[in-house]
Coordinates of C-alpha atoms and ligand atoms in Angstrom, one line a residue:
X1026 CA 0.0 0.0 0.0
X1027 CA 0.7 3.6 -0.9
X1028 CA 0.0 6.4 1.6
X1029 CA -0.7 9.6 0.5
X1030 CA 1.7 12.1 1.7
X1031 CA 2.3 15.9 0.7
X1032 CA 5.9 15.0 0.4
X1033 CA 7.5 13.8 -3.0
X1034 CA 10.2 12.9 -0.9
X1035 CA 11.1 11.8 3.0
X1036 CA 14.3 10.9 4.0
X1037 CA 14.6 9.7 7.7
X1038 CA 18.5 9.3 9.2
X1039 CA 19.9 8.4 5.8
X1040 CA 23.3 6.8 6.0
X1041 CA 25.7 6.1 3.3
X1042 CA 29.4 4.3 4.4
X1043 CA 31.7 3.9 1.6
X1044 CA 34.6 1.7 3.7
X1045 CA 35.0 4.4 6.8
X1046 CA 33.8 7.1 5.0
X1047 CA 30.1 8.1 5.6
X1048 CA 29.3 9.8 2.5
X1049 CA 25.8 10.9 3.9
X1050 CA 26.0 10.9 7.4
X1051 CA 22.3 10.5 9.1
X1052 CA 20.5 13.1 7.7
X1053 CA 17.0 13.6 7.2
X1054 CA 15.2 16.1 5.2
X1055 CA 11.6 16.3 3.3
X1056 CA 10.7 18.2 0.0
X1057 CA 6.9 19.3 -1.0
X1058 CA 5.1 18.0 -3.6
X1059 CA 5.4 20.7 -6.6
X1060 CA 8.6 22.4 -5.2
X1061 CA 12.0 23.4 -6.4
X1062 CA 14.3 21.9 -4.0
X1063 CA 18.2 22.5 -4.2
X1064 CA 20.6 20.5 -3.0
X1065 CA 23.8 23.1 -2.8
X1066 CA 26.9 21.9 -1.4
X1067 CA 30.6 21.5 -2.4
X1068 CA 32.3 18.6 -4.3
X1069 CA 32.2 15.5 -2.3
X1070 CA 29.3 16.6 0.1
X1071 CA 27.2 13.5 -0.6
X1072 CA 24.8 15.3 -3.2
X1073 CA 25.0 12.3 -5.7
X1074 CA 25.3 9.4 -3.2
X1075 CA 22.0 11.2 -1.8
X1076 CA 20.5 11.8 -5.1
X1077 CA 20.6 8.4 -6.3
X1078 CA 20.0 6.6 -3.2
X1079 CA 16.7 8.8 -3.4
X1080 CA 16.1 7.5 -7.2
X1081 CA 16.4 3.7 -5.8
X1082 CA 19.9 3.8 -8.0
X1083 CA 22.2 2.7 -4.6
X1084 CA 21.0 0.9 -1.4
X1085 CA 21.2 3.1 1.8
X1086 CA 23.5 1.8 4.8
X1087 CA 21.0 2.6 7.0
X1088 CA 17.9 4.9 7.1
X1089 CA 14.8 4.9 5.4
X1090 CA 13.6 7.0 2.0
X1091 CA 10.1 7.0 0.7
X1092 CA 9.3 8.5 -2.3
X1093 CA 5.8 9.6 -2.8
X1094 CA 5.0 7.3 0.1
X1095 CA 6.9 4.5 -1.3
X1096 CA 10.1 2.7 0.6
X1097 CA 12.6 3.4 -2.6
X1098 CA 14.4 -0.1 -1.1
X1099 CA 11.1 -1.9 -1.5
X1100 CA 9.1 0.1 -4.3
X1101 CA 12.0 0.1 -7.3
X1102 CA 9.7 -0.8 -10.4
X1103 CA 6.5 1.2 -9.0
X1104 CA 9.3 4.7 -8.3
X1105 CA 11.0 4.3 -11.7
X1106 CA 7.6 5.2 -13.6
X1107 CA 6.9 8.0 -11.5
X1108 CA 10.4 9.9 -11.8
X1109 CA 12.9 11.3 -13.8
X1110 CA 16.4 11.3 -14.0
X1111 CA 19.4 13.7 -15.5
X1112 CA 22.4 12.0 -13.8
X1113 CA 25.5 13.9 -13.3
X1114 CA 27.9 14.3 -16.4
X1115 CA 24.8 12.9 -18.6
X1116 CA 25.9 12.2 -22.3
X1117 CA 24.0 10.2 -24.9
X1118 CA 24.4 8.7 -28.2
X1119 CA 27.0 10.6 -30.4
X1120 CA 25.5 10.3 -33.7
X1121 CA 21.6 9.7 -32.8
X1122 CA 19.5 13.1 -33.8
X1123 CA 17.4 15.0 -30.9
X1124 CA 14.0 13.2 -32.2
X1125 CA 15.3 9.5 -32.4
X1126 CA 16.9 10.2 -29.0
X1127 CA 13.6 10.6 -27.5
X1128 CA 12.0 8.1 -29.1
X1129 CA 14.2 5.7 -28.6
X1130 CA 13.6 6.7 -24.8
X1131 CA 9.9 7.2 -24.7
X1132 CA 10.6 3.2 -26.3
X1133 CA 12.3 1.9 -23.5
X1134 CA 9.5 3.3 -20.7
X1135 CA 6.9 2.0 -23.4
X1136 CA 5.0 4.9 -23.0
X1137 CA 3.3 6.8 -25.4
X1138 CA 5.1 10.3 -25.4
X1139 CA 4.2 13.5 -26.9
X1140 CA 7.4 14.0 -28.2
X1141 CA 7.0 17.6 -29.7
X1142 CA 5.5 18.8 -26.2
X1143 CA 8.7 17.5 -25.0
X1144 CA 10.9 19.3 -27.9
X1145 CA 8.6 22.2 -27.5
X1146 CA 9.1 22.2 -23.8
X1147 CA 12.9 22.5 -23.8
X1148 CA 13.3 24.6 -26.4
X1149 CA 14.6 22.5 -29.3
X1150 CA 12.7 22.8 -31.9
X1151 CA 15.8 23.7 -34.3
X1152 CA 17.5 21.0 -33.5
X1153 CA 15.1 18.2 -34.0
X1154 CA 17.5 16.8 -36.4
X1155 CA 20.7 17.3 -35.1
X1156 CA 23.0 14.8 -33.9
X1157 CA 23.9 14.4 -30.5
X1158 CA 27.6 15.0 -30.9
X1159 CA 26.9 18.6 -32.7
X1160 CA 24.8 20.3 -30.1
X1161 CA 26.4 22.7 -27.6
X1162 CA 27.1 22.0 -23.6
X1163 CA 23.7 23.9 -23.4
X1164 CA 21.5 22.3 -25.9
X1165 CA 23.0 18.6 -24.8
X1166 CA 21.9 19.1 -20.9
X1167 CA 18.5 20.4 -22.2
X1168 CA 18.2 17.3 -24.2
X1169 CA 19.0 15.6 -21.2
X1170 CA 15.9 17.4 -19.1
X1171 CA 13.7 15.9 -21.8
X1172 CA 14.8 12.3 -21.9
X1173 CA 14.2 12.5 -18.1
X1174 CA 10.7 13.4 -19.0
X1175 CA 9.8 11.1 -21.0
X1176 CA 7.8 9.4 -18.8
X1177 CA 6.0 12.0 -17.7
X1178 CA 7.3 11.8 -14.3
X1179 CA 5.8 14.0 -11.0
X1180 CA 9.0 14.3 -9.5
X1181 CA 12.3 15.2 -11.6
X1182 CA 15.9 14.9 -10.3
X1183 CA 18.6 16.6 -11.7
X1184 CA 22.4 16.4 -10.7
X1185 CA 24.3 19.5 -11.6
X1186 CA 22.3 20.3 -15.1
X1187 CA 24.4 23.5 -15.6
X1188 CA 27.6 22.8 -14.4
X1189 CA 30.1 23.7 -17.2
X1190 CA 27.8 25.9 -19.0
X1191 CA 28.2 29.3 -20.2
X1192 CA 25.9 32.1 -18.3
X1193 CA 23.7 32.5 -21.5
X1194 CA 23.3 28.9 -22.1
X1195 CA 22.7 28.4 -18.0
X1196 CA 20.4 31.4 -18.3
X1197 CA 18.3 29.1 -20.8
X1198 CA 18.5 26.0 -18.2
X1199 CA 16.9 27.6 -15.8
X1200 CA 14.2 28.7 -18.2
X1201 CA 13.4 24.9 -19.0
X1202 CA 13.2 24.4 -15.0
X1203 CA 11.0 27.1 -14.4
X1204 CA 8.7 25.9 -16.9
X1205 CA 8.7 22.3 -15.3
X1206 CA 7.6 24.2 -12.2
X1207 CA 5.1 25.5 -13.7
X1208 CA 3.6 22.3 -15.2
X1209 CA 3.7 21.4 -11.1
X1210 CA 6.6 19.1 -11.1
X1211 CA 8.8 18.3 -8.0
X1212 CA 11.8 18.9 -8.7
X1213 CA 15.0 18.3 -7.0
X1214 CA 17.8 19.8 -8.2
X1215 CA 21.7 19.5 -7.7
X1216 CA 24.2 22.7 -7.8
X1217 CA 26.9 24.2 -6.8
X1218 CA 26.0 27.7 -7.9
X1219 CA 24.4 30.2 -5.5
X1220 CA 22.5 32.2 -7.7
X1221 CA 20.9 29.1 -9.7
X1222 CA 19.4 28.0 -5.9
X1223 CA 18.7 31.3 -5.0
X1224 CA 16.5 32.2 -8.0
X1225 CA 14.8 28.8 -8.5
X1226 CA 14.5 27.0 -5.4
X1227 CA 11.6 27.1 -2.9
X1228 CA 14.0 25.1 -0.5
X1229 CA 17.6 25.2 0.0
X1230 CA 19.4 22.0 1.9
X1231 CA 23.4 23.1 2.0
X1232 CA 25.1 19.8 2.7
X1233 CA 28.9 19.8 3.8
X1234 CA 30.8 16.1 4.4
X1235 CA 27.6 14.0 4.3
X1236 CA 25.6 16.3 6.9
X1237 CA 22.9 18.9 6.1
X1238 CA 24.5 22.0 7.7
X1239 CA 21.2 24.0 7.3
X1240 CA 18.0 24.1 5.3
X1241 CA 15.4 27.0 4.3
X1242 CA 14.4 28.9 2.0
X1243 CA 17.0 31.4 0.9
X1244 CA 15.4 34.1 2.4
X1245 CA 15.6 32.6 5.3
X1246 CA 18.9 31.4 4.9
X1247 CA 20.4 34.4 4.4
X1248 CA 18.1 36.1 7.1
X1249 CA 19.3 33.6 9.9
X1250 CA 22.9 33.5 8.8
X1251 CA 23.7 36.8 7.1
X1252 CA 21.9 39.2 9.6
X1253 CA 23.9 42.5 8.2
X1254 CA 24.4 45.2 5.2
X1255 CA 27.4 45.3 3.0
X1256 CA 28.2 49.3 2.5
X1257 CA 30.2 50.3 -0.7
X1258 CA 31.3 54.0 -1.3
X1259 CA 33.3 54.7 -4.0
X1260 CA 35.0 58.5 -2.3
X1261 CA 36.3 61.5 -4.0
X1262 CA 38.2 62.3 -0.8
X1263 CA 40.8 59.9 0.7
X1264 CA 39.5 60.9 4.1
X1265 CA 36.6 59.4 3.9
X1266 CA 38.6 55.7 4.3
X1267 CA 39.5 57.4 8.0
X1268 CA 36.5 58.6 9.0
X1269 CA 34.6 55.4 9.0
X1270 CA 37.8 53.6 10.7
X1271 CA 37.8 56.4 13.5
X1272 CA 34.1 55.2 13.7
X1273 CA 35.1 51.5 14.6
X1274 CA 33.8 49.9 11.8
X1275 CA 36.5 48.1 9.9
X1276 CA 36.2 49.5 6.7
X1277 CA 38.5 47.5 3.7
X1278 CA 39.5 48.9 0.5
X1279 CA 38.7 47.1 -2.5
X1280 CA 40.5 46.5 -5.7
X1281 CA 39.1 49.5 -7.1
X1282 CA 39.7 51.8 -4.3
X1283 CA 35.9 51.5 -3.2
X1284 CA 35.5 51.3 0.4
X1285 CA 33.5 48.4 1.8
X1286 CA 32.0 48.2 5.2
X1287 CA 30.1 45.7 6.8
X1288 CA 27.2 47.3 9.2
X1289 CA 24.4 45.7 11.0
X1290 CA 21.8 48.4 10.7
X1291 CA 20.3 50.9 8.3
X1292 CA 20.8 53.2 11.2
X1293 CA 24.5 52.5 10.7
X1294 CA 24.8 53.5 7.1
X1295 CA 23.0 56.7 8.5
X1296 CA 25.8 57.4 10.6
X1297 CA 28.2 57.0 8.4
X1298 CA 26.7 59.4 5.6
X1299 CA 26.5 61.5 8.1
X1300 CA 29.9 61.7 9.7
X1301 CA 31.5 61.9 6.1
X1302 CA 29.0 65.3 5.3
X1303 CA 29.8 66.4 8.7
X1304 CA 33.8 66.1 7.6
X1305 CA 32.7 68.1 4.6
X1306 CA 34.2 65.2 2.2
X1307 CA 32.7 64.1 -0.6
X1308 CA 31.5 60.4 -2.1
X1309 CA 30.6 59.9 -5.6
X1310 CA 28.4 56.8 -4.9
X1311 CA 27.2 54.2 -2.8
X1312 CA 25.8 51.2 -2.7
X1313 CA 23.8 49.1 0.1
X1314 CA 23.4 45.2 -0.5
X1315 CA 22.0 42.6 1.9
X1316 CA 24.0 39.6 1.9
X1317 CA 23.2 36.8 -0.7
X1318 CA 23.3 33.0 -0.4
X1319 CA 26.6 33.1 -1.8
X1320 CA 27.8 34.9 1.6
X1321 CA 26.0 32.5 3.3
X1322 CA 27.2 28.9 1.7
X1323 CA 30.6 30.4 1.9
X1324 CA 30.1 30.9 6.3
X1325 CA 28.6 27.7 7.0
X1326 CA 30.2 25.5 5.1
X1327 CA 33.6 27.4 6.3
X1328 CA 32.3 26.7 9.9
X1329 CA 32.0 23.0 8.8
X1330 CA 35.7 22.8 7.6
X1331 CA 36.7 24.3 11.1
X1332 CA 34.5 22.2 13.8
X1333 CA 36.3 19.4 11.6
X1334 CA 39.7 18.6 14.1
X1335 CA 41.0 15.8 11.1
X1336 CA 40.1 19.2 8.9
X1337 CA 42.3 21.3 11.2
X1338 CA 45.7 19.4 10.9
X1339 CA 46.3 19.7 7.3
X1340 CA 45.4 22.9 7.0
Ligands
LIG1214 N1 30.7 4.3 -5.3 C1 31.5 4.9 -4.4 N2 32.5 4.2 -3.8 C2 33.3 4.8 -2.9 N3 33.2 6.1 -2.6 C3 32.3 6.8 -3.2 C4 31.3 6.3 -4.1 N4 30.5 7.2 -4.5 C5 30.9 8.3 -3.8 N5 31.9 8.1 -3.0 C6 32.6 9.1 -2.1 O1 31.6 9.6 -1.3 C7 31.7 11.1 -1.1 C8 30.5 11.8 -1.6 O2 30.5 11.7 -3.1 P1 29.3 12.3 -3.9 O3 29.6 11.9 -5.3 O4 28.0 11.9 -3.4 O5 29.5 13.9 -3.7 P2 28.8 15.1 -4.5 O6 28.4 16.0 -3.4 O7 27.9 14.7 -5.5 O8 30.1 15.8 -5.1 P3 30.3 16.5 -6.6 O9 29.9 17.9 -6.3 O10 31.8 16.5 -6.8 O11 29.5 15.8 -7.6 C9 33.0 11.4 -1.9 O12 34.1 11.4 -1.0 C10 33.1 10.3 -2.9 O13 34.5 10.1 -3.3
LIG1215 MG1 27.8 14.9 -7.5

């Protein structure tokens, strides 16, 4: 039996031991039905291992991970219908066109596909009859997205889909996902770039040496973990650099002689404006930024490295 859940995916103390090393190192986490979830987290953190335990690929060590209410250890043929799959470093046939790729996939699932929804869907429609071999990083990782939907899945994994792109051709990935959230697809997705989780995911996991090290969305992320106000002013007057150090804040001088200073308050950057018209020197512009999940992966997974004595030594 089946139970109906709201979660595509549940994974309770989840532990992976290659030899001594645990991979994935009891951690549990759910994702939503119909929600982007990313999966952020440096090389080596267990994203895969996690990944494709989740997609019934590898057997757990220990743990237990249903997907869409099933046991993925007990449910295998019943899960492999219902998902889809863009593995890490996909590739495909070299000299097999767009079209017969899908075909030939939509063949093995023997489902009936529409296979120009699918085209439509990711955005190849030029390229129905190009081979394999003589599409760009881009246009191969999109064709990718489709063969994992051939099946029509509800819940879509994929592992690092624009790693190795160019922005523009990343830019058009994250179209393609955004449409697949649209169509109400789960999907989990695999990065290691900040902006890609921040601007499509609905949940962020950061995972560091098997362990989720925190989880949220990347407001609140960023709002637990990054609670201040970056201040850049790019000064006329040399003085200004003084001022605000007089004023205790710490100010550092960038590459482009723009001064950057961390505050904790609005109230603070008030201050500051306020000493340097006070001074009578001048600023040509500044700039106030909150922190973004960049700031934040780069913090906690730095805390990681250090609460990590084996860690410590060779450093
Ligand atoms: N089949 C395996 N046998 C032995 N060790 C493995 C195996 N698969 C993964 N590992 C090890 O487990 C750890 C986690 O690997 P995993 O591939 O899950 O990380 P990842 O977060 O996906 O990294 P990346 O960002 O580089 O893809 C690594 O130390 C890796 O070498
Ligand atoms: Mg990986």
């Amino acid at each position: 039996m089946t139970k109906e859940t709201a979660y595509a995916v549940e994974v309770d103390r989840l532990t992976k031991r290659y030899g001594d090393l645990p991979a994935v190192d009891d951690i549990s986490f759910t994702v939503r039905k119909g929600e982007v979830f990313a999966f952020l987290g440096p090389n080596g953190a267990g994203k895969t291992t996690t990944v494709e335990i989740i997609e019934t690929i590898r057997p757990p060590t220990s743990g237990k991970v249903n997907l869409l209410g099933m046991d993925v250890t007990k449910k295998k043929h019943d899960i492999v219908h219902r998902i889809g799959v863009l593995p890490q470093g996909f590739s495909s046939f070299d000299r097999i066109t767009v079209r017969e790729t899908l075909l030939y996939y939509a063949r093995l699932f023997s489902v009936k596909t529409d296979i120009d929804g699918l085209i439509e869907l990711v955005n190849l429609r030029d390229k129905t009859k190009e081979q394999y071999r003589n599409l760009s990083g881009g246009l191969k990782q999109r064709l990718g997205i489709a063969i994992a939907l051939v099946n029509n899945p509800e819940v879509v994994f994929l592992d690092e889909p624009t790693t190795g792109l160019d922005p523009r051709a990343r830019h058009e990935v994250w179209e393609v996902l955004l449409g697949l959230k649209k169509k109400g697809k789960t999907v989990f997705l695999t990065t290691h770039y900040m902006e890609e989780a921040e601007l499509l995911a609905d949940t962020v996991a950061i995972i560091s040496k098997g362990k989720v090290i925190a989880m949220g969305t990347p407001g609140e992320l960023i709002e637990r973990n990054a609670n201040y106000l970056s201040l850049t002013l790019k000064p006329i007057d040399e003085k200004v650099f003084e001022i605000v150090r007089k004023m205790g804040f710490g100010p550092v001088l960038d590459n482009h002689k723009n001064i950057k200073v961390r505050v904790e308050h609005t109230y603070d950057v008030q201050k500051i404006l306020n000493a340097i018209k006070d001074a009578g020197a001048l600023y040509l512009g500044l700039d106030v930024r909150k922190p973004n999940l960049e700031e934040v992966f780069l913090k906690l997974t730095g805390e990681a490295l250090r609460e990590d004595p084996d860690e410590m030594e060779t450093e």
